[in-house]
Short mmCIF file of C-alpha atoms in Angstrom, two decimals:
data_model
loop_
_atom_site.label_atom_id
_atom_site.label_comp_id
_atom_site.label_asym_id
_atom_site.label_seq_id
_atom_site.Cartn_x
_atom_site.Cartn_y
_atom_site.Cartn_z
CA MET A 1 0.00 0.00 0.00
CA GLU A 2 2.85 2.40 0.86
CA LYS A 3 4.38 1.89 -2.57
CA LYS A 4 1.07 2.51 -4.29
CA ALA A 5 0.49 5.82 -2.48
CA THR A 6 3.73 7.37 -3.65
CA SER A 7 3.52 6.35 -7.32
CA PRO A 8 1.14 9.08 -8.63
CA ALA A 9 2.99 12.05 -7.13
CA PRO A 10 4.87 13.49 -10.10
CA ALA A 11 2.27 14.30 -12.74
CA PRO A 12 3.35 15.22 -16.26
CA LYS A 13 3.66 18.97 -16.75
CA PRO A 14 3.78 19.56 -20.48
CA ALA A 15 2.10 22.96 -20.28
CA ALA A 16 4.19 24.34 -17.44
CA ALA A 17 7.41 23.05 -18.93
CA ALA A 18 6.67 24.99 -22.07
CA THR A 19 7.17 28.23 -20.18
CA LYS A 20 10.89 27.57 -19.88
CA GLY A 21 11.30 28.63 -23.47
CA LYS A 22 9.61 31.96 -22.76
CA GLY A 23 12.17 34.47 -21.67
CA GLY A 24 12.46 38.21 -21.55
CA LEU A 25 15.17 40.66 -22.47
CA ASN A 26 18.34 40.27 -20.46
CA PRO A 27 18.94 43.57 -18.55
CA ALA A 28 22.69 42.89 -18.27
CA LEU A 29 22.96 43.08 -22.06
CA VAL A 30 20.18 45.55 -22.87
CA ILE A 31 21.03 48.36 -20.40
CA PRO A 32 24.69 48.85 -21.55
CA LEU A 33 23.51 48.76 -25.17
CA LEU A 34 20.85 51.42 -24.49
CA PHE A 35 23.43 53.56 -22.67
CA ALA A 36 25.72 53.35 -25.73
CA ILE A 37 22.80 54.37 -27.98
CA ALA A 38 21.88 57.30 -25.70
CA LEU A 39 25.51 58.46 -25.57
CA CYS A 40 25.82 58.32 -29.37
CA VAL A 41 22.58 60.31 -29.76
CA TYR A 42 23.81 62.86 -27.22
CA LEU A 43 27.25 63.31 -28.81
CA PHE A 44 26.54 62.95 -32.53
CA VAL A 45 22.90 64.00 -32.94
CA LEU A 46 22.21 66.56 -30.20
CA GLY A 47 25.83 67.71 -30.19
CA ALA A 48 26.21 67.97 -33.97
CA PRO A 49 27.96 71.25 -35.00
CA GLU A 50 25.00 72.43 -37.12
CA HIS A 51 22.97 72.98 -33.92
CA PHE A 52 25.46 75.56 -32.56
CA LYS A 53 26.51 79.05 -33.55
CA ASP A 54 29.46 78.81 -35.97
CA GLY A 55 29.57 75.09 -35.15
CA ASP A 56 31.11 75.93 -31.77
CA HIS A 57 29.62 74.41 -28.60
CA ALA A 58 31.13 77.20 -26.52
CA LYS A 59 29.07 79.84 -28.36
CA GLY A 60 25.85 78.10 -27.43
CA PRO A 61 23.01 76.62 -29.48
CA ILE A 62 21.35 78.41 -32.38
CA ASP A 63 18.26 80.30 -31.23
CA GLY A 64 15.26 77.96 -31.14
CA ASP A 65 17.35 74.84 -31.89
CA TYR A 66 16.11 72.34 -29.31
CA TYR A 67 18.75 69.75 -30.17
CA GLY A 68 21.47 72.14 -29.09
CA ILE A 69 19.46 73.29 -26.06
CA VAL A 70 19.07 69.70 -24.77
CA TYR A 71 22.76 69.03 -25.44
CA LYS A 72 23.63 71.94 -23.16
CA GLY A 73 21.85 70.08 -20.36
CA GLY A 74 25.20 68.54 -19.51
CA PRO A 75 26.55 65.05 -18.71
CA ILE A 76 23.42 63.91 -16.83
CA VAL A 77 21.37 64.14 -20.05
CA PRO A 78 22.67 60.88 -21.64
CA ILE A 79 22.03 59.06 -18.34
CA LEU A 80 18.44 60.35 -18.24
CA MET A 81 18.04 59.44 -21.91
CA THR A 82 19.22 55.93 -21.04
CA CYS A 83 16.59 55.74 -18.28
CA PHE A 84 13.91 56.79 -20.76
CA LEU A 85 15.05 54.21 -23.33
CA ILE A 86 15.12 51.47 -20.65
CA VAL A 87 11.56 52.29 -19.56
CA LEU A 88 10.36 52.40 -23.17
CA THR A 89 12.14 49.15 -24.16
CA PHE A 90 11.03 47.10 -21.18
CA THR A 91 7.48 48.47 -21.35
CA ILE A 92 7.16 47.31 -24.97
CA GLU A 93 8.80 43.97 -24.10
CA ARG A 94 6.39 43.42 -21.16
CA LEU A 95 3.37 44.37 -23.29
CA ILE A 96 4.36 41.77 -25.90
CA THR A 97 5.03 39.12 -23.22
CA LEU A 98 1.76 39.77 -21.38
CA SER A 99 -0.14 39.73 -24.66
CA LYS A 100 1.28 36.27 -25.38
CA ALA A 101 0.58 35.19 -21.80
CA SER A 102 -3.07 36.20 -22.21
CA GLY A 103 -3.35 33.70 -25.02
CA THR A 104 -5.79 33.88 -27.92
CA GLY A 105 -9.23 35.35 -27.42
CA SER A 106 -10.76 36.92 -24.35
CA ILE A 107 -9.57 35.62 -20.98
CA ASP A 108 -12.96 36.37 -19.38
CA SER A 109 -14.72 34.27 -22.04
CA PHE A 110 -12.17 31.49 -21.56
CA VAL A 111 -12.66 31.52 -17.78
CA ARG A 112 -16.46 31.36 -18.14
CA LYS A 113 -16.27 28.54 -20.70
CA VAL A 114 -13.89 26.42 -18.62
CA ARG A 115 -16.00 26.93 -15.48
CA SER A 116 -19.10 25.92 -17.44
CA LEU A 117 -17.37 22.75 -18.70
CA LEU A 118 -16.15 21.94 -15.19
CA ASP A 119 -19.72 22.28 -13.87
CA LYS A 120 -20.72 19.63 -16.42
CA ASN A 121 -17.62 17.57 -15.51
CA GLN A 122 -16.41 17.70 -19.13
CA ILE A 123 -12.68 17.51 -18.41
CA GLU A 124 -11.53 16.52 -21.90
CA GLU A 125 -13.40 19.44 -23.45
CA ALA A 126 -11.87 21.80 -20.88
CA ILE A 127 -8.37 20.54 -21.77
CA LYS A 128 -9.11 21.22 -25.46
CA GLU A 129 -10.16 24.76 -24.56
CA CYS A 130 -6.80 25.25 -22.77
CA ASP A 131 -5.00 24.05 -25.92
CA LYS A 132 -6.93 26.61 -27.96
CA GLN A 133 -6.36 29.45 -25.51
CA LYS A 134 -2.67 28.78 -24.80
CA GLY A 135 -1.00 31.52 -22.75
CA SER A 136 -0.23 31.43 -19.04
CA VAL A 137 -3.82 30.93 -17.86
CA GLY A 138 -4.30 28.07 -20.32
CA ASN A 139 -0.97 26.49 -19.35
CA VAL A 140 -1.68 26.50 -15.62
CA ILE A 141 -5.24 25.25 -15.94
CA LYS A 142 -4.20 22.52 -18.36
CA ALA A 143 -1.62 21.29 -15.84
CA GLY A 144 -4.37 21.26 -13.19
CA LEU A 145 -6.82 19.45 -15.48
CA LEU A 146 -4.26 16.78 -16.37
CA LYS A 147 -3.68 16.19 -12.67
CA TYR A 148 -7.45 16.20 -12.11
CA LYS A 149 -7.85 13.54 -14.80
CA GLN A 150 -5.09 11.42 -13.28
CA LEU A 151 -6.55 11.65 -9.78
CA THR A 152 -10.01 10.48 -10.90
CA THR A 153 -8.57 7.00 -11.49
CA GLU A 154 -6.30 6.99 -8.44
CA THR A 155 -7.52 4.62 -5.71
CA ALA A 156 -4.57 4.73 -3.29
CA LEU A 157 -5.30 8.26 -2.03
CA ASP A 158 -8.29 9.46 -0.04
CA LYS A 159 -10.31 12.56 -1.02
CA GLU A 160 -8.33 14.99 1.14
CA GLN A 161 -5.02 13.75 -0.26
CA LYS A 162 -6.30 14.07 -3.82
CA LEU A 163 -7.48 17.64 -3.21
CA ALA A 164 -4.09 18.50 -1.66
CA ALA A 165 -2.29 16.97 -4.66
CA LEU A 166 -4.50 18.93 -7.09
CA GLN A 167 -3.93 22.19 -5.21
CA LYS A 168 -0.17 21.58 -5.15
CA GLU A 169 -0.14 20.94 -8.91
CA ILE A 170 -1.93 24.24 -9.64
CA GLU A 171 0.37 26.15 -7.27
CA GLU A 172 3.50 24.67 -8.87
CA ALA A 173 2.28 25.50 -12.38
CA THR A 174 1.43 29.05 -11.26
CA THR A 175 4.87 29.41 -9.66
CA LEU A 176 6.49 28.47 -12.97
CA GLU A 177 4.46 31.06 -14.88
CA LEU A 178 4.57 34.10 -12.55
CA PRO A 179 8.33 34.88 -12.80
CA MET A 180 7.96 35.12 -16.57
CA LEU A 181 5.07 37.58 -16.15
CA GLN A 182 6.80 39.76 -13.55
CA LYS A 183 10.28 39.78 -15.08
CA ASN A 184 11.79 43.29 -15.57
CA LEU A 185 8.89 45.06 -13.82
CA THR A 186 11.25 45.83 -10.92
CA ILE A 187 13.52 47.76 -13.28
CA ILE A 188 10.63 49.97 -14.43
CA ALA A 189 9.54 50.53 -10.81
CA THR A 190 13.10 51.43 -9.77
CA LEU A 191 13.50 53.95 -12.60
CA ALA A 192 10.25 55.65 -11.59
CA GLY A 193 12.10 56.89 -8.49
CA ALA A 194 15.69 56.90 -9.74
CA SER A 195 14.91 59.19 -12.70
CA THR A 196 13.64 61.89 -10.35
CA LEU A 197 16.79 61.65 -8.23
CA LEU A 198 19.04 61.83 -11.31
CA ALA A 199 17.05 64.86 -12.50
CA LEU A 200 17.58 66.46 -9.11
CA LEU A 201 21.31 65.80 -9.39
CA GLY A 202 21.39 67.46 -12.83
CA THR A 203 19.34 70.36 -11.49
CA VAL A 204 21.71 70.89 -8.57
CA ILE A 205 24.76 70.79 -10.88
CA GLY A 206 23.10 73.38 -13.16
CA MET A 207 22.24 75.65 -10.23
CA ILE A 208 25.81 75.40 -8.90
CA LYS A 209 27.03 76.67 -12.28
CA ALA A 210 24.40 79.44 -12.25
CA PHE A 211 25.37 80.65 -8.79
CA ALA A 212 29.06 80.39 -9.68
CA ALA A 213 28.37 82.76 -12.59
CA LEU A 214 26.66 85.18 -10.19
CA GLY A 215 29.60 85.04 -7.81
CA THR A 216 32.24 86.16 -10.29
CA SER A 217 34.09 89.35 -9.49
CA GLY A 218 32.82 92.39 -11.30
CA SER A 219 29.72 92.01 -13.44
CA PRO A 220 28.06 88.55 -13.38
CA ASP A 221 28.61 86.32 -16.42
CA SER A 222 25.12 86.37 -17.95
CA ALA A 223 25.94 83.68 -20.53
CA ALA A 224 27.22 81.28 -17.86
CA LEU A 225 24.23 82.12 -15.67
CA ALA A 226 21.80 81.33 -18.50
CA THR A 227 23.68 78.09 -19.30
CA GLY A 228 23.53 76.94 -15.67
CA ILE A 229 19.78 77.63 -15.35
CA SER A 230 19.13 75.99 -18.73
CA GLU A 231 21.07 72.88 -17.68
CA ALA A 232 19.08 72.68 -14.45
CA LEU A 233 15.70 72.96 -16.18
CA ILE A 234 16.53 70.51 -18.98
CA ASN A 235 17.54 67.84 -16.48
CA THR A 236 14.43 68.51 -14.40
CA ALA A 237 12.16 68.14 -17.44
CA LEU A 238 13.83 64.94 -18.69
CA GLY A 239 13.84 63.32 -15.25
CA ILE A 240 10.25 64.17 -14.32
CA GLY A 241 9.01 63.09 -17.77
CA THR A 242 10.82 59.73 -17.55
CA SER A 243 9.62 59.20 -13.97
CA ALA A 244 6.00 59.89 -14.93
CA ILE A 245 6.12 57.47 -17.86
CA ALA A 246 7.79 54.77 -15.70
CA THR A 247 5.18 55.18 -12.93
CA ILE A 248 2.24 54.91 -15.33
CA SER A 249 3.87 51.99 -17.17
CA TYR A 250 4.54 50.03 -13.97
CA ALA A 251 1.01 50.58 -12.65
CA TYR A 252 -0.57 49.42 -15.91
CA LEU A 253 1.69 46.38 -16.39
CA ASN A 254 1.30 45.33 -12.77
CA SER A 255 -2.48 45.49 -13.10
CA ARG A 256 -2.26 43.24 -16.19
CA VAL A 257 -0.24 40.68 -14.21
CA ASP A 258 -2.79 40.88 -11.36
CA ASP A 259 -5.64 40.24 -13.81
CA LEU A 260 -3.93 37.12 -15.15
CA THR A 261 -3.16 35.88 -11.64
CA TYR A 262 -6.78 36.47 -10.58
CA SER A 263 -8.05 34.47 -13.59
CA ILE A 264 -5.71 31.59 -12.71
CA ASP A 265 -6.86 31.64 -9.07
CA GLU A 266 -10.52 31.79 -10.10
CA ILE A 267 -10.38 28.70 -12.33
CA GLY A 268 -8.07 26.93 -9.86
CA MET A 269 -10.70 27.30 -7.13
CA SER A 270 -13.42 26.11 -9.50
CA LEU A 271 -11.30 23.08 -10.40
CA GLN A 272 -10.85 22.12 -6.75
CA SER A 273 -14.52 22.73 -5.91
CA ASN A 274 -15.60 20.63 -8.88
CA PHE A 275 -13.32 17.76 -7.87
CA ALA A 276 -14.61 17.90 -4.30
CA ALA A 277 -18.21 17.76 -5.56
CA HIS A 278 -17.77 14.87 -8.00
CA TYR A 279 -15.14 12.72 -6.30
#
């Protein structure tokens, strides 16, 4: 009897295993690449000679030339540009990943259909629906349904043990899916705060230059004063803009992950309730 009880434990996990192939962008490779792109844009696009009087950076940007004006924001500008590119890149990457994780068709319709099939105890049809839907919700529920199917023919375990095994299967499948859904969200959340601090740093550097121009002996250097104030404001604008986009992006993406998790939990509970009612 002991031997029999331990045999059904590891159920096949074809759906969950499939998630191993789903990765995201590697931050260790992407972030240095984006910094290099931002630096090139700063030096060769914003800092191109045609944006400055007589092609000389020291003479300042041509009136109304915003490329030259942003370039005069100083060395913090390429760092803030990198932050913006990181937020933009990982937001697009997460949107694509979450779109794939949602599967084909409406998740709400899928959840209702699977629950309806479970109420009728049509397990095979529910598995077919998971194959059609695909995505994270479909993967997790398919793993649970396969375990459900296996447990219906298992005689060595009592009802409580079967329910515990079913719950464990759903939890394991969910645990395999969630890291893929949440990957890189921390980076976006971090930049929501870090961008503001970097902007503050750039602002302080610009104001130091402005006050240094005021403190010169004799008449204040108006050009240096204007440059310092301009540098401060450019960094402030870039940092606050990036921070706002990162905050909105994180909130939206996190809500999408929560919706998927809620759908998984909802069908998981229905699956366990259905098993308890029929077996």
